[in-house]
Coordinates of C-alpha atoms in Angstrom, one line a residue:
Chain A
M122 CA 0.0 0.0 0.0
S123 CA 1.4 3.4 -0.9
P124 CA 1.7 5.9 1.9
A125 CA -1.0 8.6 2.1
P126 CA 0.0 11.6 0.0
V127 CA 1.1 14.6 2.0
P128 CA -1.4 17.3 1.1
L129 CA 0.1 20.5 -0.3
P130 CA -0.5 23.5 2.0
L131 CA -3.4 25.5 0.7
P132 CA -3.1 29.2 0.0
A133 CA -4.4 31.2 2.9
L134 CA -6.3 33.5 0.6
S135 CA -7.1 32.7 -3.0
V136 CA -9.1 34.9 -5.4
R137 CA -10.0 34.1 -8.9
G138 CA -11.4 36.6 -11.5
L139 CA -12.4 39.1 -8.8
S140 CA -13.9 42.4 -10.0
V141 CA -15.4 45.2 -7.9
A142 CA -16.8 48.6 -8.9
Y143 CA -17.8 51.6 -6.9
G144 CA -20.3 53.4 -9.2
R145 CA -19.0 53.4 -12.8
E146 CA -15.2 53.1 -12.1
P147 CA -13.9 49.6 -11.6
A148 CA -11.8 49.4 -8.4
L149 CA -10.5 45.9 -9.1
W150 CA -10.5 44.1 -12.5
N151 CA -10.2 40.4 -13.0
V152 CA -7.8 39.8 -10.1
T153 CA -6.5 36.3 -9.8
W154 CA -4.0 35.8 -7.0
H155 CA -3.1 33.0 -4.6
S156 CA -1.3 34.0 -1.4
P157 CA 1.3 31.8 0.3
P158 CA 0.0 29.5 3.0
S159 CA 1.9 31.4 5.7
G160 CA 4.3 34.3 6.2
L161 CA 4.2 38.1 5.9
V162 CA 2.6 39.4 2.7
A163 CA 2.4 43.1 1.6
I164 CA -0.2 44.4 -0.8
V165 CA 1.3 47.5 -2.4
G166 CA 0.3 49.9 -5.1
P167 CA -0.7 53.5 -5.8
N168 CA -3.6 55.3 -4.2
G169 CA -6.9 54.0 -5.7
A170 CA -5.3 50.7 -6.7
G171 CA -7.9 48.7 -4.9
K172 CA -5.7 47.4 -2.1
S173 CA -8.2 47.9 0.7
T174 CA -11.0 46.9 -1.6
L175 CA -9.3 43.6 -2.3
L176 CA -9.4 42.7 1.4
K177 CA -13.0 44.0 1.9
A178 CA -14.3 42.2 -1.2
A179 CA -12.6 39.0 -0.1
L180 CA -14.4 39.3 3.2
G181 CA -17.7 40.1 1.6
L182 CA -17.8 43.6 3.0
V183 CA -18.3 45.2 -0.4
P184 CA -20.3 43.6 -3.2
R185 CA -18.3 42.0 -6.0
L186 CA -19.2 42.0 -9.7
A187 CA -17.6 38.7 -10.3
G188 CA -15.1 36.3 -8.9
E189 CA -14.5 33.6 -6.4
V190 CA -12.8 33.7 -3.0
R191 CA -11.4 30.9 -0.9
F192 CA -9.8 30.9 2.5
F193 CA -7.6 27.8 3.1
G194 CA -9.6 26.3 0.2
A195 CA -13.0 26.9 1.9
P196 CA -15.6 29.6 1.3
L197 CA -15.8 32.5 3.8
A198 CA -18.7 31.1 5.8
A199 CA -16.8 27.9 6.6
A200 CA -13.5 29.7 7.4
R201 CA -14.9 32.7 9.4
R202 CA -13.2 31.6 12.7
R203 CA -9.8 31.3 11.0
I204 CA -9.8 34.9 9.7
G205 CA -9.0 38.1 11.6
Y206 CA -9.5 41.5 10.0
L207 CA -7.7 44.6 11.3
P208 CA -9.6 47.7 10.0
Q209 CA -8.1 51.1 9.5
R210 CA -8.0 53.0 12.7
A211 CA -10.1 55.8 11.2
A212 CA -13.0 53.4 10.7
I213 CA -13.6 53.1 14.4
E214 CA -15.7 55.3 16.6
W215 CA -13.1 56.0 19.4
D216 CA -15.5 57.9 21.6
F217 CA -17.3 54.6 22.4
P218 CA -17.4 53.9 26.1
A219 CA -15.0 51.1 26.5
T220 CA -11.5 50.3 27.9
A221 CA -8.6 48.8 26.1
L222 CA -9.3 45.5 27.7
D223 CA -13.0 45.7 26.7
V224 CA -12.0 46.1 23.0
A225 CA -9.5 43.2 23.2
A226 CA -12.2 41.1 24.8
M227 CA -14.5 41.7 21.8
G228 CA -12.1 39.4 19.9
R229 CA -13.1 36.5 22.2
Y230 CA -16.9 36.8 22.0
P231 CA -17.3 34.9 18.7
R232 CA -15.9 31.8 20.4
A233 CA -17.2 32.4 23.8
G234 CA -20.8 33.2 22.7
W235 CA -22.8 36.4 22.7
F236 CA -25.4 35.6 25.3
R237 CA -23.5 35.1 28.5
P238 CA -20.8 37.0 30.4
L239 CA -17.3 36.5 29.1
P240 CA -15.7 33.7 31.3
R241 CA -12.7 34.6 33.3
A242 CA -10.4 32.5 31.2
E243 CA -11.5 34.3 28.0
R244 CA -11.0 37.7 29.7
E245 CA -7.5 36.6 30.7
A246 CA -6.8 35.6 27.0
A247 CA -7.8 39.1 26.0
R248 CA -5.5 40.5 28.7
A249 CA -2.6 38.4 27.3
A250 CA -3.3 39.7 23.8
L251 CA -3.0 43.3 25.2
A252 CA 0.3 42.3 26.9
E253 CA 1.6 40.9 23.6
V254 CA 1.2 44.4 22.0
G255 CA 2.8 46.1 25.0
L256 CA -0.4 47.6 26.4
A257 CA -0.7 45.5 29.6
D258 CA -0.4 48.6 31.8
L259 CA -3.2 50.5 29.9
A260 CA -5.8 47.7 30.0
D261 CA -8.2 49.8 32.1
R262 CA -7.7 53.1 30.1
P263 CA -10.7 54.4 28.2
I264 CA -9.9 54.0 24.4
G265 CA -10.7 57.6 23.7
E266 CA -7.8 58.6 25.9
L267 CA -5.2 56.5 24.1
S268 CA -2.8 57.9 21.5
G269 CA -3.2 56.9 17.9
G270 CA -0.4 54.3 18.0
Q271 CA -1.9 52.8 21.2
Q272 CA -5.3 52.7 19.5
Q273 CA -3.8 50.8 16.6
R274 CA -2.2 48.3 19.0
V275 CA -5.5 47.8 20.8
L276 CA -7.1 46.9 17.5
L277 CA -4.2 44.5 16.8
A278 CA -4.8 43.0 20.3
R279 CA -8.4 42.4 19.5
T280 CA -7.4 40.6 16.3
L281 CA -4.7 38.6 18.1
A282 CA -7.4 37.6 20.7
Q283 CA -9.4 36.0 18.0
E284 CA -6.4 33.6 17.4
P285 CA -7.0 33.4 13.6
D286 CA -4.7 31.6 11.1
L287 CA -5.0 34.4 8.5
F288 CA -4.7 38.1 9.4
L289 CA -6.0 40.6 6.9
M290 CA -4.7 44.1 7.9
D291 CA -5.7 47.4 6.3
E292 CA -2.8 49.7 6.7
P293 CA -1.6 48.6 10.1
F294 CA 1.2 51.2 10.1
A295 CA -0.9 54.2 9.0
G296 CA -0.3 57.2 11.3
V297 CA 1.8 55.4 13.8
D298 CA 5.3 56.5 14.9
A299 CA 8.5 54.5 14.2
A300 CA 8.5 52.9 17.7
T301 CA 4.9 51.6 17.3
E302 CA 5.7 50.4 13.8
E303 CA 8.6 48.3 15.1
A304 CA 6.5 47.0 17.9
I305 CA 3.7 45.9 15.5
L306 CA 6.3 44.4 13.1
A307 CA 7.8 42.4 15.9
V308 CA 4.3 40.9 16.6
L309 CA 3.7 40.2 12.9
H310 CA 7.1 38.4 12.7
R311 CA 6.2 36.2 15.7
L312 CA 2.9 35.3 14.0
A313 CA 4.7 34.4 10.8
E314 CA 7.2 32.2 12.7
G315 CA 4.2 30.5 14.3
G316 CA 3.0 29.5 10.8
R317 CA 0.3 32.1 10.5
C318 CA -0.3 34.2 7.3
V319 CA -0.4 38.0 7.6
I320 CA -1.6 39.9 4.5
A321 CA -1.2 43.7 5.0
V322 CA -2.1 46.6 2.9
H323 CA 1.0 48.7 3.0
H324 CA 2.2 52.1 1.8
D325 CA 5.8 52.4 2.7
L326 CA 7.7 50.7 -0.2
S327 CA 11.0 51.2 1.5
T328 CA 10.2 48.7 4.3
V329 CA 8.7 46.0 2.1
P330 CA 11.9 44.1 1.1
R331 CA 13.3 43.8 4.7
A332 CA 10.0 43.4 6.6
F333 CA 7.9 41.2 4.4
D334 CA 8.4 37.8 2.8
H335 CA 6.1 38.1 -0.2
A336 CA 4.4 41.0 -2.0
L337 CA 1.5 41.7 -4.4
L338 CA 1.8 44.7 -6.6
L339 CA -1.6 45.9 -7.4
N340 CA -3.1 48.6 -9.7
R341 CA -6.7 47.6 -10.2
E342 CA -5.2 44.5 -11.8
V343 CA -2.3 42.4 -10.6
V344 CA 0.9 44.0 -11.8
A345 CA 3.3 41.5 -10.3
E346 CA 3.7 39.2 -7.3
G347 CA 6.6 37.3 -5.8
P348 CA 9.2 37.4 -3.1
A349 CA 9.3 40.8 -1.4
A350 CA 13.1 41.1 -1.7
T351 CA 13.0 41.2 -5.5
L352 CA 9.5 42.2 -6.6
L353 CA 9.9 45.9 -6.4
S354 CA 12.2 46.2 -9.4
P355 CA 12.3 49.4 -11.4
E356 CA 10.3 47.8 -14.2
N357 CA 7.5 46.6 -11.9
L358 CA 7.3 49.9 -10.1
A359 CA 7.1 51.8 -13.4
R360 CA 4.3 49.5 -14.5
A361 CA 2.4 50.0 -11.2
Y362 CA 3.1 53.7 -10.5
G363 CA 3.5 54.9 -14.1
G364 CA 7.2 55.7 -13.9
R365 CA 6.9 58.2 -11.1
L366 CA 8.9 56.1 -8.6
R367 CA 12.3 54.5 -8.3
A368 CA 13.1 51.2 -6.6
P369 CA 13.7 51.5 -2.9
G370 CA 17.2 51.3 -1.4
Chain B
M24 CA -45.5 66.2 46.1
W25 CA -43.7 64.2 48.9
E26 CA -46.8 61.9 49.1
A27 CA -46.5 61.3 45.3
L28 CA -42.7 60.6 45.6
A29 CA -43.4 58.0 48.4
F30 CA -46.2 56.4 46.4
R31 CA -48.8 57.6 49.0
A32 CA -50.9 59.8 46.8
G33 CA -53.6 57.1 46.2
H34 CA -53.6 53.8 44.4
N35 CA -54.0 55.2 40.9
A36 CA -51.2 57.7 41.3
A37 CA -48.9 55.1 42.7
V38 CA -49.6 52.7 39.7
V39 CA -49.0 55.6 37.3
A40 CA -45.8 56.5 39.1
L41 CA -44.6 52.9 38.8
G42 CA -45.5 52.8 35.1
C43 CA -43.5 56.0 34.5
I44 CA -40.5 54.5 36.4
V45 CA -40.4 51.4 34.3
F46 CA -40.6 53.6 31.2
G47 CA -37.8 55.8 32.5
L48 CA -35.6 52.7 33.1
A49 CA -36.2 51.4 29.5
A50 CA -35.8 54.9 28.0
G51 CA -32.5 55.4 29.8
A52 CA -31.1 52.0 28.9
V53 CA -32.3 51.9 25.2
G54 CA -31.3 55.5 24.8
C55 CA -27.6 54.7 25.3
F56 CA -27.7 52.5 22.3
V57 CA -29.7 55.0 20.3
L58 CA -27.3 57.7 21.2
L59 CA -24.2 55.7 20.4
R60 CA -25.6 54.5 17.0
G61 CA -26.4 58.2 16.1
R62 CA -30.1 57.6 15.9
A63 CA -31.4 60.6 17.9
L64 CA -32.9 62.4 15.0
I65 CA -34.6 59.2 13.7
A66 CA -36.1 58.6 17.2
D67 CA -37.6 62.1 17.1
A68 CA -39.0 61.6 13.6
A69 CA -40.5 58.3 14.7
A70 CA -42.1 59.9 17.8
H71 CA -43.7 62.7 15.7
A72 CA -44.8 60.2 13.1
T73 CA -47.0 58.5 15.6
L74 CA -49.5 61.3 15.5
P75 CA -51.3 60.5 12.2
G76 CA -51.5 56.8 13.3
I77 CA -53.0 57.7 16.7
A78 CA -55.6 60.0 15.1
A79 CA -56.4 57.5 12.4
A80 CA -56.8 54.7 15.0
F81 CA -59.3 57.0 16.8
L82 CA -61.3 57.6 13.7
L83 CA -61.2 53.9 12.7
A84 CA -62.4 52.8 16.1
L85 CA -65.8 54.5 15.7
P86 CA -67.1 52.5 12.7
L87 CA -65.4 49.3 14.0
G88 CA -67.3 49.6 17.3
L89 CA -64.1 49.7 19.4
D90 CA -63.4 52.0 22.3
P91 CA -61.5 54.9 20.6
R92 CA -59.8 55.8 23.9
A93 CA -58.2 52.4 24.5
L94 CA -54.5 53.1 24.8
P95 CA -53.2 49.8 23.2
W96 CA -55.3 50.5 20.1
L97 CA -54.1 54.1 19.8
L98 CA -50.5 53.0 20.3
A99 CA -50.8 50.3 17.7
G100 CA -52.0 53.0 15.2
G101 CA -49.1 55.2 16.3
A102 CA -46.6 52.3 15.8
V103 CA -47.8 51.8 12.2
T104 CA -47.2 55.3 11.1
A105 CA -44.0 55.7 13.1
L106 CA -42.6 52.7 11.2
L107 CA -43.8 54.2 7.9
G108 CA -42.1 57.4 8.8
V109 CA -38.8 55.7 9.6
V110 CA -39.0 53.7 6.3
A111 CA -39.8 56.9 4.4
A112 CA -36.9 58.7 5.9
H113 CA -34.6 55.8 5.2
A114 CA -35.8 55.4 1.6
L115 CA -35.4 59.1 1.0
A116 CA -31.9 59.1 2.5
S117 CA -30.6 56.0 0.7
S118 CA -31.9 57.3 -2.6
G119 CA -28.8 59.6 -2.4
R120 CA -30.7 62.6 -3.6
V121 CA -31.1 64.2 -0.1
K122 CA -28.8 64.2 2.9
D123 CA -29.7 62.1 5.9
D124 CA -30.7 64.9 8.2
A125 CA -32.8 66.6 5.5
A126 CA -34.5 63.3 4.7
I127 CA -35.3 62.8 8.4
A128 CA -36.7 66.4 8.7
V129 CA -38.9 65.9 5.6
A130 CA -40.3 62.7 6.9
L131 CA -40.9 64.2 10.4
S132 CA -42.7 67.3 9.1
A133 CA -44.8 65.4 6.6
F134 CA -46.1 62.8 9.1
F135 CA -46.5 65.4 11.9
G136 CA -48.3 67.7 9.5
L137 CA -50.6 64.9 8.4
G138 CA -51.2 64.0 12.0
A139 CA -52.1 67.6 13.0
V140 CA -54.7 67.7 10.2
L141 CA -56.2 64.4 11.2
L142 CA -56.2 65.5 14.9
S143 CA -58.2 68.6 14.0
V144 CA -60.7 66.4 12.2
V145 CA -61.0 64.2 15.3
Q146 CA -61.5 67.3 17.5
A147 CA -64.4 68.5 15.3
L148 CA -66.2 65.2 15.8
P149 CA -69.3 65.2 18.1
V150 CA -68.0 62.3 20.2
A151 CA -66.5 62.1 23.7
G152 CA -62.9 61.3 24.5
Q153 CA -60.9 63.3 22.0
A154 CA -59.4 65.2 24.9
G155 CA -57.3 62.1 25.7
L156 CA -55.6 62.5 22.3
S157 CA -54.1 65.9 22.9
G158 CA -52.7 64.4 26.2
L159 CA -50.5 62.2 24.0
L160 CA -48.9 65.3 22.5
L161 CA -47.3 66.7 25.6
G162 CA -48.1 64.0 28.2
R163 CA -50.6 64.0 30.9
A164 CA -49.9 61.6 33.7
A165 CA -52.8 63.0 35.7
G166 CA -55.2 61.7 33.1
M167 CA -53.8 58.2 33.1
T168 CA -55.7 55.2 34.4
A169 CA -54.1 52.2 36.1
A170 CA -54.7 50.3 32.9
D171 CA -52.9 52.9 30.9
A172 CA -50.0 52.7 33.3
A173 CA -50.0 48.9 33.0
T174 CA -49.9 49.2 29.2
M175 CA -47.0 51.6 29.4
A176 CA -45.1 49.4 31.8
A177 CA -45.6 46.3 29.7
V178 CA -44.4 47.9 26.5
A179 CA -41.4 49.5 28.2
G180 CA -40.7 46.2 30.1
I181 CA -40.6 44.3 26.8
A182 CA -38.1 46.8 25.4
L183 CA -35.9 46.5 28.5
G184 CA -36.0 42.7 28.5
L185 CA -35.1 42.5 24.8
L186 CA -32.3 45.0 25.3
L187 CA -30.7 43.1 28.2
L188 CA -30.8 39.9 26.0
L189 CA -29.2 41.6 23.0
R190 CA -26.9 44.0 24.7
R191 CA -23.6 42.3 23.8
P192 CA -24.2 41.8 20.1
L193 CA -25.7 45.3 19.9
A194 CA -22.6 46.7 21.6
A195 CA -20.4 44.9 19.1
L196 CA -22.4 46.4 16.3
L197 CA -22.2 49.9 17.7
F198 CA -18.4 49.8 18.2
D199 CA -17.4 48.3 14.9
P200 CA -20.2 47.3 12.4
L201 CA -17.8 45.7 9.9
Q202 CA -16.2 43.4 12.6
A203 CA -19.7 42.5 13.8
R204 CA -20.6 41.3 10.3
L205 CA -17.3 39.4 10.0
A206 CA -18.0 37.7 13.3
G207 CA -21.1 36.3 11.7
L208 CA -23.6 38.6 13.5
P209 CA -26.7 39.5 11.5
A210 CA -25.9 43.3 11.4
G211 CA -29.1 44.2 9.5
A212 CA -31.4 42.4 11.8
L213 CA -29.6 43.8 14.9
D214 CA -30.0 47.3 13.5
A215 CA -33.7 46.7 12.9
A216 CA -34.0 45.3 16.4
L217 CA -32.5 48.4 17.9
L218 CA -35.0 50.5 15.8
G219 CA -37.8 48.3 17.2
L220 CA -36.6 48.8 20.8
M221 CA -36.5 52.6 20.2
L222 CA -40.0 52.5 18.8
L223 CA -41.3 50.5 21.8
V224 CA -39.8 53.1 24.2
V225 CA -41.3 56.0 22.2
L226 CA -44.8 54.3 22.3
A227 CA -44.5 53.6 26.0
G228 CA -43.6 57.2 26.7
L229 CA -46.5 58.8 24.8
P230 CA -49.1 58.9 27.7
A231 CA -46.8 60.4 30.3
V232 CA -44.2 62.4 28.2
G233 CA -46.0 62.9 24.9
L234 CA -44.7 62.5 21.4
V235 CA -43.2 66.0 21.1
L236 CA -40.7 65.5 23.9
V237 CA -40.3 61.7 24.3
V238 CA -37.0 61.7 22.4
A239 CA -35.5 63.7 25.3
L240 CA -35.9 60.8 27.6
L241 CA -34.0 58.6 25.2
I242 CA -31.1 61.0 24.7
V243 CA -30.7 63.3 27.8
P244 CA -30.1 60.6 30.4
A245 CA -27.8 58.7 28.1
A246 CA -25.8 61.8 27.2
A247 CA -25.5 62.7 30.9
A248 CA -24.3 59.1 31.8
R249 CA -21.7 59.2 29.0
L250 CA -20.2 62.3 30.6
L251 CA -19.8 60.5 33.9
V252 CA -18.6 57.0 33.2
V253 CA -16.2 55.3 30.7
R254 CA -17.7 51.8 30.1
L255 CA -20.9 50.8 28.4
P256 CA -22.4 48.6 31.2
A257 CA -22.0 51.4 33.7
M258 CA -23.4 53.9 31.2
V259 CA -26.5 51.8 30.6
A260 CA -27.1 51.3 34.4
L261 CA -26.6 54.9 35.2
S262 CA -28.7 56.2 32.3
A263 CA -31.5 53.8 33.3
A264 CA -31.4 55.0 36.9
F265 CA -31.3 58.6 35.8
G266 CA -34.3 58.1 33.4
A267 CA -36.3 56.4 36.1
G268 CA -35.5 59.1 38.7
A269 CA -36.3 61.9 36.3
S270 CA -39.7 60.3 35.3
H271 CA -40.6 59.7 39.0
L272 CA -39.7 63.2 40.1
G273 CA -41.3 64.8 37.1
V274 CA -44.6 63.0 37.6
A275 CA -44.6 63.9 41.3
L276 CA -43.8 67.6 40.5
S277 CA -46.5 67.9 37.9
A278 CA -49.1 66.2 40.1
S279 CA -48.4 68.8 42.8
A280 CA -49.1 71.7 40.5
P281 CA -52.3 71.2 38.5
G282 CA -52.0 72.3 34.9
L283 CA -48.2 71.5 34.7
P284 CA -47.7 69.3 31.6
T285 CA -46.1 66.1 32.8
G286 CA -43.9 65.5 29.8
A287 CA -42.3 68.9 29.9
T288 CA -41.8 68.6 33.7
I289 CA -40.0 65.2 33.3
V290 CA -37.8 66.6 30.6
L291 CA -36.9 69.7 32.5
V292 CA -35.9 67.5 35.5
A293 CA -33.8 65.4 33.2
L294 CA -32.2 68.4 31.7
A295 CA -31.3 69.8 35.1
G296 CA -29.5 66.5 35.8
F297 CA -27.7 66.7 32.5
L298 CA -26.5 70.3 33.2
L299 CA -25.1 69.1 36.5
A300 CA -23.2 66.3 34.8
L301 CA -22.0 68.7 32.1
L302 CA -20.6 71.1 34.7
L303 CA -19.4 68.7 37.4
S304 CA -18.2 65.5 35.6
P305 CA -14.6 64.9 36.8
R306 CA -13.4 63.6 33.5
R307 CA -15.5 65.5 30.9
G308 CA -17.1 68.3 32.8
L309 CA -16.8 72.0 31.9
I310 CA -15.4 73.0 35.3
A311 CA -12.8 70.2 35.3
A312 CA -11.7 71.2 31.7
F313 CA -11.5 74.9 32.8
R314 CA -9.4 74.0 35.8
R315 CA -7.0 71.8 33.8
Q316 CA -6.6 74.6 31.2
A317 CA -5.9 77.2 34.0
A318 CA -3.3 74.9 35.6
L319 CA -1.7 74.4 32.3
M320 CA -1.6 78.1 31.5
A321 CA -0.1 78.8 34.9
A322 CA 2.6 76.2 34.4
A323 CA 3.4 77.5 30.9
R324 CA 3.7 81.1 32.2
A325 CA 6.0 79.9 35.0
A326 CA 8.1 78.0 32.5
A327 CA 8.4 81.1 30.3
R328 CA 9.7 83.2 33.1

């Protein structure tokens, strides 16, 4: 009897023929892309390239014209628990009456259930997620009184508390200082080493080669994809940004 | 007034006071979610849009052989047009041709105007009992029967119970609607449920507070509580207590001075509480902010010397 074949690892996110339009303008056109099963992946491209839209359309948050999306080979409904989404900080109402710990704890409700108080162990898991992003001391601070970088890390803690296998992050470094960026990157690297996949919409091309493993260059259509260290060649950048940029470094 | 506060102003008055307290609890609690969802204007439009339904229910009761003064019947009529008003505002706003606040204002004035016309028709009729209708405009606790108070308490109690059941999913929806959808929560249904809870509170408040001012009991206690505490459960508890206290005190005050409209008295009591919170809140109050600013200015001047 031949040994059972070892299954190939499935792409964490896989989109086929995905098109999205806001009004008349297409935001994404016929995008087919398979992410690696794990590691740090950057989605880069000019403003209006459809980077955030790709994440939102994959998650069913914006309607798609056409296309198919799979997470670890399964449709969204079957993979919900394995996916964590980190929204842009500006999308949140920060005047909401909650502490940092309350927000992190929201990441535990989907598994703990919505109709009973959060068990102590779940609350401790949320506290551990806050500690992981360096906010253990601010657990009881109202979220409206946190700095922008701290708010970003609270959202990251909520996503960590969900313990997903795939992290989809919409500009996790937007508007944070260099120290916060390093702190967040360190967390992302630990996730990747633990076999998780992190796909982040990213703006700063200069950090892509050293901070990410893989990259997707997008401008409504797929321009190029491949290892982050070599993808951002002058030719590829010219194709994505229209010759206005030079390669980083 | 002290007898009324201690429930010793007679059986009927005591039952009415209890009904108003249950309403105040529900309004304060539901109001927190309405406020945080940014639905204050919609709540006001829904309240004003009850008027044509109430008047139409009165008119329909006569040929149907029903008692036109029966509160549940009138409230059911009010619920129908309130829902229509909300749907009309929503449809107008989502057509993209008018901004949200304008759409809400159009729906509010259209339904209230229609209601005022129907009310004048009712008042010209040679039947008894229309006087009760104008009580629903500004609230008249003195005219309420024990049965009215029981209706009020039942409607408000249902809203309070449903809110307690749904409070965690609703909180998740309010804080981050996208995340709530991703977690698999039925965001549309939850939003509709919140609208329903708001409508129940509005209807419960009509006999005592009246449709013109009932929105104040949804918003004022919640806004005051938000000034004082930093977590949602505390905000809901404080707002509910504040709403109940304002209702109770307002009813007792209006009972002690004949002719004082109950709704307006309750709202003024609530506003007094809100003003105190606005001035005195340690974290968000005006006095605390002024003192922090003054201390900072003094330090800056000292540093510049």
